[in-house]
Short mmCIF file of C-alpha atoms and ligand atoms in Angstrom, two decimals:
data_model
loop_
_atom_site.label_atom_id
_atom_site.label_comp_id
_atom_site.label_asym_id
_atom_site.label_seq_id
_atom_site.Cartn_x
_atom_site.Cartn_y
_atom_site.Cartn_z
CA MET Z 13 -31.35 -6.88 15.94
CA GLN Z 14 -29.05 -8.71 13.53
CA THR Z 15 -26.42 -10.96 15.10
CA VAL Z 16 -23.31 -12.41 13.47
CA ASP Z 17 -19.97 -13.75 14.69
CA VAL Z 18 -17.74 -11.08 13.17
CA VAL Z 19 -18.36 -7.66 11.62
CA VAL Z 20 -15.68 -6.28 9.33
CA ILE Z 21 -15.78 -2.53 8.67
CA GLY Z 22 -14.75 -1.76 5.07
CA ALA Z 23 -14.53 -3.87 1.91
CA GLY Z 24 -11.03 -2.87 0.77
CA PRO Z 25 -8.24 -5.48 0.52
CA ALA Z 26 -7.78 -5.69 4.33
CA GLY Z 27 -11.49 -6.26 4.96
CA THR Z 28 -12.17 -8.76 2.18
CA VAL Z 29 -9.08 -10.83 3.05
CA ALA Z 30 -10.03 -10.91 6.74
CA ALA Z 31 -13.69 -11.74 6.03
CA SER Z 32 -12.88 -14.46 3.48
CA TYR Z 33 -10.43 -16.16 5.84
CA LEU Z 34 -12.98 -16.20 8.67
CA LYS Z 35 -15.76 -17.41 6.39
CA LYS Z 36 -13.47 -20.32 5.42
CA GLN Z 37 -13.29 -21.22 9.12
CA GLY Z 38 -17.10 -21.39 9.23
CA TYR Z 39 -18.06 -18.09 10.89
CA HIS Z 40 -20.98 -15.82 10.01
CA VAL Z 41 -19.24 -12.70 8.76
CA THR Z 42 -20.72 -9.38 7.65
CA ILE Z 43 -18.83 -6.59 5.94
CA LEU Z 44 -20.30 -3.10 6.27
CA GLU Z 45 -19.00 -0.90 3.45
CA LYS Z 46 -19.79 2.81 3.21
CA GLU Z 47 -19.47 3.15 -0.57
CA LYS Z 48 -21.23 1.65 -3.55
CA PHE Z 49 -18.76 -0.57 -5.47
CA PRO Z 50 -16.95 -0.31 -7.80
CA ARG Z 51 -15.46 2.85 -6.30
CA PHE Z 52 -12.19 4.65 -7.00
CA GLN Z 53 -9.28 4.07 -4.65
CA ILE Z 54 -5.63 4.99 -4.91
CA GLY Z 55 -2.93 2.30 -4.43
CA GLU Z 56 -2.60 0.54 -7.75
CA SER Z 57 0.77 -1.20 -7.75
CA LEU Z 58 0.86 -4.38 -5.66
CA LEU Z 59 3.83 -6.28 -4.19
CA PRO Z 60 4.48 -10.02 -4.78
CA CYS Z 61 4.14 -10.84 -1.07
CA CYS Z 62 0.41 -10.01 -1.13
CA MET Z 63 -0.19 -12.94 -3.52
CA GLU Z 64 0.44 -15.29 -0.58
CA HIS Z 65 -2.26 -13.60 1.46
CA LEU Z 66 -4.78 -13.63 -1.39
CA GLU Z 67 -4.03 -17.31 -1.97
CA GLU Z 68 -4.39 -18.31 1.67
CA CYS Z 69 -7.81 -16.71 2.07
CA GLY Z 70 -9.03 -18.12 -1.25
CA LEU Z 71 -9.27 -14.88 -3.27
CA LEU Z 72 -6.35 -15.34 -5.67
CA GLU Z 73 -8.19 -17.25 -8.41
CA ALA Z 74 -10.89 -14.60 -8.72
CA VAL Z 75 -8.24 -11.91 -9.22
CA LYS Z 76 -6.28 -14.06 -11.69
CA ALA Z 77 -9.37 -14.33 -13.87
CA ARG Z 78 -9.40 -10.55 -14.39
CA ASN Z 79 -6.16 -10.43 -16.42
CA PHE Z 80 -4.77 -7.40 -14.65
CA GLN Z 81 -1.41 -6.04 -15.77
CA LYS Z 82 1.37 -8.37 -14.66
CA LYS Z 83 4.09 -6.64 -12.65
CA THR Z 84 7.51 -8.31 -12.56
CA GLY Z 85 9.62 -5.57 -11.00
CA ALA Z 86 10.07 -1.86 -10.42
CA ALA Z 87 12.32 0.80 -11.94
CA PHE Z 88 13.77 3.83 -10.22
CA VAL Z 89 14.99 6.77 -12.28
CA ARG Z 90 16.71 10.06 -11.49
CA GLY Z 91 17.85 12.08 -14.49
CA GLU Z 92 20.27 9.88 -16.44
CA LYS Z 93 20.42 7.24 -13.72
CA LYS Z 94 18.19 4.21 -13.71
CA CYS Z 95 18.00 1.08 -11.59
CA GLU Z 96 15.62 -1.77 -12.38
CA PHE Z 97 14.68 -4.50 -9.95
CA PHE Z 98 13.18 -7.79 -11.11
CA PHE Z 99 11.39 -9.93 -8.54
CA GLU Z 100 12.87 -13.09 -10.08
CA GLU Z 101 16.21 -11.87 -8.81
CA GLN Z 102 15.60 -11.72 -5.10
CA PHE Z 103 16.94 -13.15 -1.86
CA THR Z 104 13.73 -14.44 -0.28
CA LYS Z 105 12.03 -17.42 -1.85
CA GLY Z 106 8.59 -16.20 -2.74
CA TRP Z 107 6.35 -14.82 -5.46
CA THR Z 108 8.23 -13.29 -8.37
CA TRP Z 109 5.35 -11.28 -9.80
CA THR Z 110 2.11 -9.55 -8.96
CA TRP Z 111 -0.28 -7.08 -10.62
CA GLN Z 112 -0.90 -3.41 -11.29
CA VAL Z 113 -4.61 -2.81 -10.91
CA LYS Z 114 -7.30 -0.19 -11.16
CA ARG Z 115 -8.50 -0.42 -7.60
CA ALA Z 116 -12.15 0.04 -8.54
CA ASP Z 117 -11.96 -3.29 -10.45
CA PHE Z 118 -9.59 -5.04 -8.06
CA ASP Z 119 -11.51 -4.20 -4.87
CA ASN Z 120 -14.82 -5.02 -6.53
CA THR Z 121 -13.41 -8.40 -7.62
CA LEU Z 122 -12.32 -9.14 -4.04
CA ALA Z 123 -15.69 -8.06 -2.61
CA GLU Z 124 -17.67 -10.12 -5.15
CA ALA Z 125 -15.44 -13.16 -4.52
CA ALA Z 126 -15.91 -12.78 -0.76
CA LYS Z 127 -19.67 -12.58 -1.33
CA ALA Z 128 -19.59 -15.71 -3.49
CA LYS Z 129 -17.95 -17.51 -0.57
CA GLY Z 130 -20.83 -16.57 1.71
CA VAL Z 131 -19.66 -13.35 3.35
CA ASN Z 132 -22.57 -10.87 3.70
CA VAL Z 133 -21.36 -7.68 2.08
CA HIS Z 134 -23.60 -4.68 2.72
CA PHE Z 135 -22.61 -1.78 0.47
CA GLU Z 136 -23.61 1.83 1.15
CA CYS Z 137 -23.75 1.13 4.85
CA GLU Z 138 -21.75 3.57 6.93
CA VAL Z 139 -20.67 2.62 10.42
CA LEU Z 140 -21.48 5.49 12.78
CA GLU Z 141 -21.04 4.21 16.31
CA VAL Z 142 -19.46 1.23 18.02
CA GLU Z 143 -19.71 -0.04 21.58
CA CYS Z 144 -17.20 -2.68 22.59
CA SER Z 145 -17.00 -4.99 25.59
CA ALA Z 146 -15.34 -8.28 26.49
CA ASP Z 147 -17.88 -10.58 24.83
CA LYS Z 148 -20.41 -8.52 22.86
CA GLN Z 149 -19.95 -5.69 20.36
CA LEU Z 150 -22.64 -3.34 19.10
CA ILE Z 151 -22.41 -1.48 15.82
CA VAL Z 152 -24.74 1.27 14.63
CA TYR Z 153 -24.81 1.96 10.90
CA LYS Z 154 -26.76 3.97 8.36
CA ASP Z 155 -27.90 2.51 5.04
CA VAL Z 156 -28.28 4.35 1.72
CA ASN Z 157 -31.85 5.44 2.61
CA GLY Z 158 -30.68 6.98 5.85
CA THR Z 159 -32.23 4.19 7.93
CA ILE Z 160 -30.32 3.41 11.11
CA HIS Z 161 -29.59 -0.24 11.96
CA GLN Z 162 -27.89 -2.07 14.78
CA ILE Z 163 -25.86 -5.23 14.51
CA GLU Z 164 -24.34 -7.30 17.29
CA CYS Z 165 -21.28 -9.52 17.02
CA GLN Z 166 -18.58 -11.22 19.05
CA PHE Z 167 -15.69 -9.43 17.40
CA ILE Z 168 -14.97 -6.48 15.09
CA ILE Z 169 -12.20 -6.13 12.54
CA ASP Z 170 -11.81 -2.49 11.55
CA SER Z 171 -10.56 -2.36 7.94
CA SER Z 172 -11.99 1.07 7.17
CA GLY Z 173 -8.78 2.40 5.60
CA TYR Z 174 -8.60 6.17 5.38
CA GLY Z 175 -12.02 6.25 7.15
CA ARG Z 176 -10.21 5.05 10.34
CA VAL Z 177 -13.50 4.36 12.08
CA LEU Z 178 -12.27 2.91 15.39
CA PRO Z 179 -9.11 5.05 15.65
CA ARG Z 180 -11.47 8.03 15.32
CA LEU Z 181 -14.16 6.79 17.72
CA PHE Z 182 -11.70 5.47 20.32
CA ASP Z 183 -9.04 8.20 19.95
CA LEU Z 184 -6.34 5.80 18.77
CA SER Z 185 -4.64 7.86 16.06
CA LYS Z 186 -1.29 9.51 16.55
CA PRO Z 187 0.60 11.86 14.23
CA SER Z 188 3.20 10.52 11.85
CA ALA Z 189 6.83 11.57 12.19
CA PHE Z 190 7.02 12.08 8.41
CA SER Z 191 6.56 15.52 6.86
CA PRO Z 192 3.03 16.16 5.64
CA ARG Z 193 3.14 15.23 1.96
CA GLY Z 194 0.49 14.78 -0.67
CA ALA Z 195 -0.12 13.44 -4.14
CA VAL Z 196 -1.95 14.53 -7.28
CA PHE Z 197 -2.82 11.94 -9.90
CA SER Z 198 -4.93 10.81 -12.83
CA HIS Z 199 -5.08 8.00 -15.39
CA LEU Z 200 -3.71 8.78 -18.85
CA GLU Z 201 -3.93 7.30 -22.25
CA ASP Z 202 -0.49 5.73 -22.87
CA LYS Z 203 -0.13 5.22 -26.61
CA LYS Z 204 3.60 5.93 -26.48
CA ARG Z 205 4.37 3.18 -23.95
CA THR Z 206 7.62 1.79 -25.31
CA GLU Z 207 9.22 -1.61 -25.03
CA LYS Z 208 12.01 0.14 -23.09
CA ALA Z 209 9.63 1.67 -20.57
CA GLY Z 210 8.05 -1.76 -20.14
CA ASN Z 211 4.93 -2.49 -18.16
CA ASN Z 212 6.32 -2.25 -14.64
CA ILE Z 213 5.99 0.73 -12.33
CA PHE Z 214 8.45 3.58 -12.98
CA VAL Z 215 9.39 5.92 -10.17
CA HIS Z 216 11.14 9.17 -11.11
CA SER Z 217 12.89 10.99 -8.30
CA PHE Z 218 13.42 14.76 -8.66
CA ASP Z 219 13.66 17.97 -6.62
CA ASP Z 220 16.64 16.60 -4.68
CA ASN Z 221 14.58 13.51 -3.69
CA LYS Z 222 11.81 15.66 -2.20
CA SER Z 223 9.35 14.84 -4.99
CA TRP Z 224 8.71 11.88 -7.27
CA ILE Z 225 6.46 10.73 -10.04
CA TRP Z 226 4.90 7.31 -10.45
CA ALA Z 227 3.87 5.76 -13.76
CA ILE Z 228 1.86 2.57 -13.26
CA PRO Z 229 0.77 0.94 -16.54
CA PHE Z 230 -2.55 -0.98 -16.69
CA SER Z 231 -3.51 -3.79 -19.03
CA ASP Z 232 -6.05 -1.64 -20.95
CA GLY Z 233 -3.31 0.65 -22.33
CA SER Z 234 -3.85 3.44 -19.83
CA THR Z 235 -1.37 4.42 -17.10
CA SER Z 236 -1.74 5.94 -13.68
CA VAL Z 237 0.55 8.93 -13.26
CA GLY Z 238 0.95 10.74 -9.97
CA ILE Z 239 3.21 13.31 -8.40
CA VAL Z 240 4.13 13.15 -4.72
CA GLY Z 241 5.67 16.11 -2.95
CA ASN Z 242 5.38 18.40 0.01
CA ARG Z 243 1.93 19.76 0.85
CA GLU Z 244 2.38 23.21 -0.68
CA LYS Z 245 3.69 21.79 -3.93
CA ILE Z 246 0.73 19.42 -4.29
CA ILE Z 247 -1.82 22.14 -3.49
CA GLU Z 248 -0.23 24.28 -6.21
CA LEU Z 249 -0.13 21.45 -8.78
CA ALA Z 250 -3.73 20.43 -8.05
CA ALA Z 251 -5.21 23.96 -8.24
CA ASN Z 252 -7.52 24.93 -11.15
CA GLY Z 253 -8.39 21.38 -12.15
CA GLY Z 254 -4.79 20.22 -11.88
CA GLU Z 255 -3.59 22.68 -14.54
CA LYS Z 256 0.05 22.71 -13.35
CA TYR Z 257 0.06 18.95 -12.72
CA LYS Z 258 -1.04 18.34 -16.32
CA LYS Z 259 1.60 20.70 -17.70
CA PHE Z 260 4.28 19.07 -15.56
CA ILE Z 261 3.38 15.55 -16.70
CA ARG Z 262 3.37 16.63 -20.35
CA GLU Z 263 6.73 18.39 -20.09
CA PHE Z 264 8.77 16.50 -17.48
CA ASP Z 265 12.06 15.57 -19.19
CA ASP Z 266 12.52 12.10 -17.69
CA LEU Z 267 9.14 11.02 -19.11
CA GLN Z 268 10.59 11.70 -22.57
CA GLY Z 269 7.43 12.99 -24.15
CA ARG Z 270 5.43 9.86 -23.25
CA PHE Z 271 2.38 11.88 -22.21
CA THR Z 272 2.81 15.08 -24.24
CA GLN Z 273 -0.42 14.56 -26.18
CA ALA Z 274 -2.13 12.03 -23.92
CA ASP Z 275 -5.72 12.46 -22.75
CA PHE Z 276 -6.40 12.50 -19.03
CA LYS Z 277 -9.12 9.95 -18.25
CA PHE Z 278 -10.49 11.99 -15.34
CA GLU Z 279 -9.86 15.35 -13.74
CA PRO Z 280 -6.79 15.04 -11.53
CA ARG Z 281 -7.54 14.16 -7.91
CA HIS Z 282 -5.37 14.91 -4.95
CA ILE Z 283 -4.86 13.66 -1.42
CA LEU Z 284 -2.99 15.34 1.43
CA GLY Z 285 -1.64 14.32 4.80
CA TYR Z 286 -2.11 10.57 4.47
CA SER Z 287 0.77 9.55 6.77
CA ILE Z 288 -0.64 8.65 10.18
CA GLY Z 289 0.21 6.45 13.12
CA VAL Z 290 -1.77 4.56 15.73
CA LYS Z 291 -1.39 4.27 19.52
CA LYS Z 292 -2.64 0.68 19.65
CA MET Z 293 -3.83 -1.85 17.06
CA PHE Z 294 -6.32 -3.79 19.21
CA GLY Z 295 -8.63 -3.47 22.20
CA GLU Z 296 -11.45 -5.28 23.95
CA GLY Z 297 -13.57 -6.84 21.22
CA PHE Z 298 -11.76 -5.37 18.22
CA VAL Z 299 -8.62 -5.29 16.11
CA LEU Z 300 -7.46 -2.80 13.47
CA SER Z 301 -6.07 -3.84 10.09
CA GLY Z 302 -4.82 -2.19 6.88
CA ASN Z 303 -4.77 1.58 6.74
CA SER Z 304 -6.70 1.76 10.00
CA THR Z 305 -3.34 1.01 11.63
CA GLU Z 306 -0.35 3.03 10.47
CA PHE Z 307 0.23 4.36 6.96
CA LEU Z 308 3.70 5.62 6.10
CA ASP Z 309 4.06 6.74 2.50
CA PRO Z 310 3.24 5.49 -0.99
CA ILE Z 311 6.84 5.38 -2.28
CA PHE Z 312 7.39 1.60 -2.11
CA SER Z 313 3.80 0.54 -2.94
CA SER Z 314 3.50 -1.30 0.36
CA GLY Z 315 -0.05 -0.23 1.39
CA VAL Z 316 -2.12 -3.03 -0.13
CA THR Z 317 0.39 -5.67 0.96
CA PHE Z 318 0.16 -4.41 4.54
CA ALA Z 319 -3.60 -4.41 4.20
CA THR Z 320 -3.66 -8.06 3.09
CA ALA Z 321 -0.96 -9.10 5.59
CA SER Z 322 -2.71 -7.47 8.54
CA GLY Z 323 -6.16 -8.49 7.28
CA LEU Z 324 -5.06 -12.11 7.22
CA LEU Z 325 -3.21 -12.07 10.55
CA SER Z 326 -6.02 -10.21 12.31
CA ALA Z 327 -8.47 -12.86 11.04
CA LYS Z 328 -6.24 -15.70 12.25
CA MET Z 329 -6.01 -14.14 15.72
CA THR Z 330 -9.78 -13.52 15.75
CA HIS Z 331 -10.33 -17.20 14.91
CA LYS Z 332 -8.12 -18.23 17.83
CA HIS Z 333 -9.95 -15.84 20.14
CA LEU Z 334 -13.36 -17.13 19.06
CA GLN Z 335 -12.15 -20.68 19.68
CA GLY Z 336 -11.62 -19.69 23.30
CA GLU Z 337 -7.83 -19.62 23.10
CA THR Z 338 -5.92 -16.84 24.82
CA VAL Z 339 -4.51 -14.46 22.25
CA ASN Z 340 -1.52 -12.30 23.02
CA TRP Z 341 -2.60 -9.49 20.72
CA GLU Z 342 0.44 -7.36 21.43
CA LYS Z 343 3.04 -10.05 20.76
CA ASP Z 344 1.33 -12.08 18.08
CA TYR Z 345 -0.39 -9.29 16.18
CA GLU Z 346 0.69 -5.73 16.87
CA ASN Z 347 4.41 -6.43 17.18
CA VAL Z 348 4.43 -8.53 14.01
CA ILE Z 349 2.66 -5.89 11.92
CA GLN Z 350 4.70 -3.11 13.52
CA LYS Z 351 7.93 -4.93 12.66
CA GLY Z 352 7.05 -4.92 8.95
CA ILE Z 353 5.99 -1.27 9.10
CA ASP Z 354 9.25 -0.37 10.82
CA VAL Z 355 11.30 -2.01 8.06
CA PHE Z 356 9.50 0.08 5.45
CA ARG Z 357 9.86 3.15 7.67
CA SER Z 358 13.66 2.85 7.31
CA TYR Z 359 13.35 2.61 3.52
CA VAL Z 360 10.93 5.55 3.30
CA THR Z 361 13.35 7.59 5.43
CA GLY Z 362 16.20 6.44 3.17
CA TRP Z 363 14.24 7.50 0.09
CA TYR Z 364 13.60 11.07 1.23
CA ASN Z 365 17.12 11.59 2.67
CA GLY Z 366 18.67 10.16 -0.51
CA ASP Z 367 20.46 7.12 1.02
CA PHE Z 368 18.30 4.69 -0.95
CA GLN Z 369 19.05 6.49 -4.23
CA THR Z 370 22.78 6.61 -3.44
CA ILE Z 371 22.75 2.83 -3.12
CA VAL Z 372 20.56 1.85 -6.04
CA PHE Z 373 22.13 4.33 -8.47
CA ALA Z 374 25.70 3.36 -7.50
CA SER Z 375 27.52 2.06 -10.56
CA ASN Z 376 28.94 -1.03 -8.88
CA ILE Z 377 26.12 -2.23 -6.64
CA GLU Z 378 26.76 -5.90 -5.82
CA LYS Z 379 24.29 -8.46 -7.06
CA SER Z 380 23.75 -9.99 -3.63
CA ILE Z 381 22.91 -6.58 -2.17
CA LYS Z 382 20.52 -5.86 -5.00
CA TYR Z 383 18.76 -9.21 -4.47
CA GLN Z 384 18.35 -8.49 -0.76
CA ILE Z 385 16.94 -5.02 -1.39
CA CYS Z 386 14.69 -6.52 -4.06
CA SER Z 387 13.07 -8.79 -1.46
CA VAL Z 388 12.19 -5.78 0.65
CA LEU Z 389 10.69 -4.15 -2.44
CA ALA Z 390 8.70 -7.36 -3.03
CA GLY Z 391 7.20 -6.98 0.45
CA TYR Z 392 9.12 -9.77 2.21
CA VAL Z 393 9.85 -7.58 5.21
CA TRP Z 394 9.47 -10.33 7.79
CA ASP Z 395 12.37 -12.43 6.46
CA GLU Z 396 14.95 -11.96 9.21
CA ALA Z 397 17.51 -13.98 7.23
CA ASN Z 398 17.76 -10.96 4.93
CA PRO Z 399 20.31 -8.47 6.35
CA PHE Z 400 18.38 -5.66 4.63
CA VAL Z 401 15.41 -6.63 6.82
CA LYS Z 402 17.22 -7.55 10.01
CA LYS Z 403 19.47 -4.47 10.10
CA HIS Z 404 17.01 -2.17 8.36
CA ASP Z 405 17.54 0.69 10.81
CA SER Z 406 21.25 1.09 10.08
CA ILE Z 407 22.17 -0.72 6.87
CA LEU Z 408 21.01 1.87 4.31
CA GLN Z 409 22.71 4.71 6.13
CA THR Z 410 25.98 2.80 6.53
CA LEU Z 411 26.10 1.52 2.98
CA ALA Z 412 25.21 4.92 1.50
CA LYS Z 413 28.00 6.51 3.57
CA VAL Z 414 30.55 3.99 2.25
CA ILE Z 415 29.40 4.52 -1.34
CA ARG Z 416 29.63 8.32 -0.97
CA MET Z 417 33.16 8.00 0.48
CA ASP Z 418 34.19 5.70 -2.39
CA GLU Z 419 32.76 8.11 -4.95
CA LYS Z 420 34.61 11.02 -3.31
CA ASP Z 421 37.90 9.04 -3.31
CA PHE Z 422 37.34 8.06 -6.92
CA LYS Z 423 36.69 11.68 -7.91
CA SER Z 424 39.77 12.98 -6.09
CA SER Z 425 41.95 10.19 -7.53
CA THR Z 426 40.84 11.11 -11.05
CA VAL Z 427 41.62 14.80 -10.42
CA PHE Z 428 45.19 14.19 -9.23
P1 LIG Y 528 -9.16 0.90 1.82
O1 LIG Y 528 -8.71 0.35 0.54
O2 LIG Y 528 -9.14 2.37 2.00
O3 LIG Y 528 -10.63 0.35 2.11
C1 LIG Y 528 -11.34 0.79 3.23
C2 LIG Y 528 -12.82 0.75 2.95
O4 LIG Y 528 -13.51 1.13 4.15
C3 LIG Y 528 -13.24 1.73 1.87
O5 LIG Y 528 -13.91 1.06 0.83
C4 LIG Y 528 -14.16 2.71 2.61
O6 LIG Y 528 -15.26 3.15 1.81
C5 LIG Y 528 -14.64 1.89 3.80
N1 LIG Y 528 -15.06 2.73 4.92
C6 LIG Y 528 -14.49 3.86 5.38
N2 LIG Y 528 -15.20 4.37 6.40
C7 LIG Y 528 -16.26 3.55 6.59
C8 LIG Y 528 -17.37 3.55 7.47
N3 LIG Y 528 -17.57 4.53 8.38
N4 LIG Y 528 -18.26 2.53 7.40
C9 LIG Y 528 -18.12 1.53 6.49
N5 LIG Y 528 -17.09 1.50 5.61
C10 LIG Y 528 -16.17 2.48 5.66
N6 LIG Y 528 -0.62 1.04 -1.88
C11 LIG Y 528 -0.10 0.09 -2.68
O7 LIG Y 528 -0.10 -1.08 -2.30
N7 LIG Y 528 0.40 0.40 -3.90
C12 LIG Y 528 0.45 1.67 -4.38
O8 LIG Y 528 0.90 1.90 -5.49
C13 LIG Y 528 -0.06 2.70 -3.53
N8 LIG Y 528 -0.07 3.98 -3.94
C14 LIG Y 528 -0.58 4.95 -3.12
C15 LIG Y 528 -0.54 6.29 -3.53
C16 LIG Y 528 -0.98 7.27 -2.67
C17 LIG Y 528 -0.92 8.70 -3.11
C18 LIG Y 528 -1.51 6.93 -1.39
C19 LIG Y 528 -1.99 7.99 -0.45
C20 LIG Y 528 -1.57 5.61 -0.99
C21 LIG Y 528 -1.11 4.61 -1.83
N9 LIG Y 528 -1.16 3.27 -1.45
C22 LIG Y 528 -0.61 2.33 -2.26
C23 LIG Y 528 -1.78 2.86 -0.18
C24 LIG Y 528 -3.18 2.29 -0.38
O9 LIG Y 528 -4.06 3.28 -0.87
C25 LIG Y 528 -3.74 1.78 0.96
O10 LIG Y 528 -2.71 1.30 1.78
C26 LIG Y 528 -4.76 0.66 0.80
O11 LIG Y 528 -5.82 1.06 -0.02
C27 LIG Y 528 -5.27 0.21 2.17
O12 LIG Y 528 -6.26 -0.78 2.03
P2 LIG Y 528 -7.37 -0.97 3.17
O13 LIG Y 528 -8.11 -2.21 2.84
O14 LIG Y 528 -6.75 -0.84 4.49
O15 LIG Y 528 -8.31 0.31 3.04
#
């Protein structure tokens, strides 16, 4: 029987950040990862806030060396309207840039860097069963040859992402309140990338804010392009090898012919029903991090940042626990992560009901307001000094209402 201090399930951003932090504190850490790396993953546009997490656990330099596409902001477009945010112009003092990455390369870089620091990373090892208790945890996993192994540890961090290993085994998942949406996507050759389009993510809202397209440029000249919409729409677009998705991307007006002739680098993939909640983020002998907790929606590119934030915090709490200190998991972990998720929940709601668009496409949006919203878009959702964080549950709705009233008054005053 193998024995280590901590087992981390999954080698995505949450798992590698958690494992690297704990290794730095001197623990024996093993990551069990189901897939062979590099492997495809969706979630390619990062937020500046995640740079802090990568730096603190010692993974930033390895990523820097890969020369991924620098991301300095984000642009939102709807028909003729466009609003660009630049992370240099934000309320919270923090990172002003990050990257757009092919996740196969990014995740592999993180896993290799964690390995170089002394974390044992076992690829192609799928966790099947887990038994938890107050002081000893048992994990059963299957390697690539089908051989079953057991490993014992003091604590488990579940970073299994969409695999949701412990939420599945311990019945911890709960449905999301968001409508079941999906996405269909591929990588495209992007020879017509213009100076005007820039290298930052573009988000095109259409269908009365029910659907949107992302364009995420990479440093090798290709671009990730995806469509998000309700379930039925995505199933239709993805059918027959993504025939309708391809046609849509080639012909969609707001993309101005950028991909009319472009080659698709792989057959479009699709994913459905990714929004999911969790009843509890911790239990005896384990904690959940990253997408094993709650995942809302891809619209604001917050997934990887939540993965690194929760990966890091879960590792810090695990360290305290292993030092024999009492950890208040609910207050010091779950409530902190939940707070950030809840801020984004308000913005995701505001995106699909149109309040967010009303604000950012308003002609006279004040600079200070834009800077405060920009900090949320940069991932600084724990900065309570920012009114757009502190009053997240009412501020978008109220502001959008005022803007709509102003626009109505303006229209009626120009008529009479
Ligand atoms: P993952 O990256 O999923 O890693 C989990 C790992 O666990 C995987 O490697 C998996 O193989 C492994 N695993 C699973 N089961 C087992 C098992 N039984 N045993 C061992 N290992 C296991 N986020 C962004 O930040 N930016 C974006 O632009 C963005 N776009 C998105 C677009 C869409 C359409 C969707 C659905 C999501 C998007 N996201 C985005 C979210 C992003 O994909 C996730 O939030 C992020 O990958 C979570 O990281 P993680 O480390 O928690 O999990």
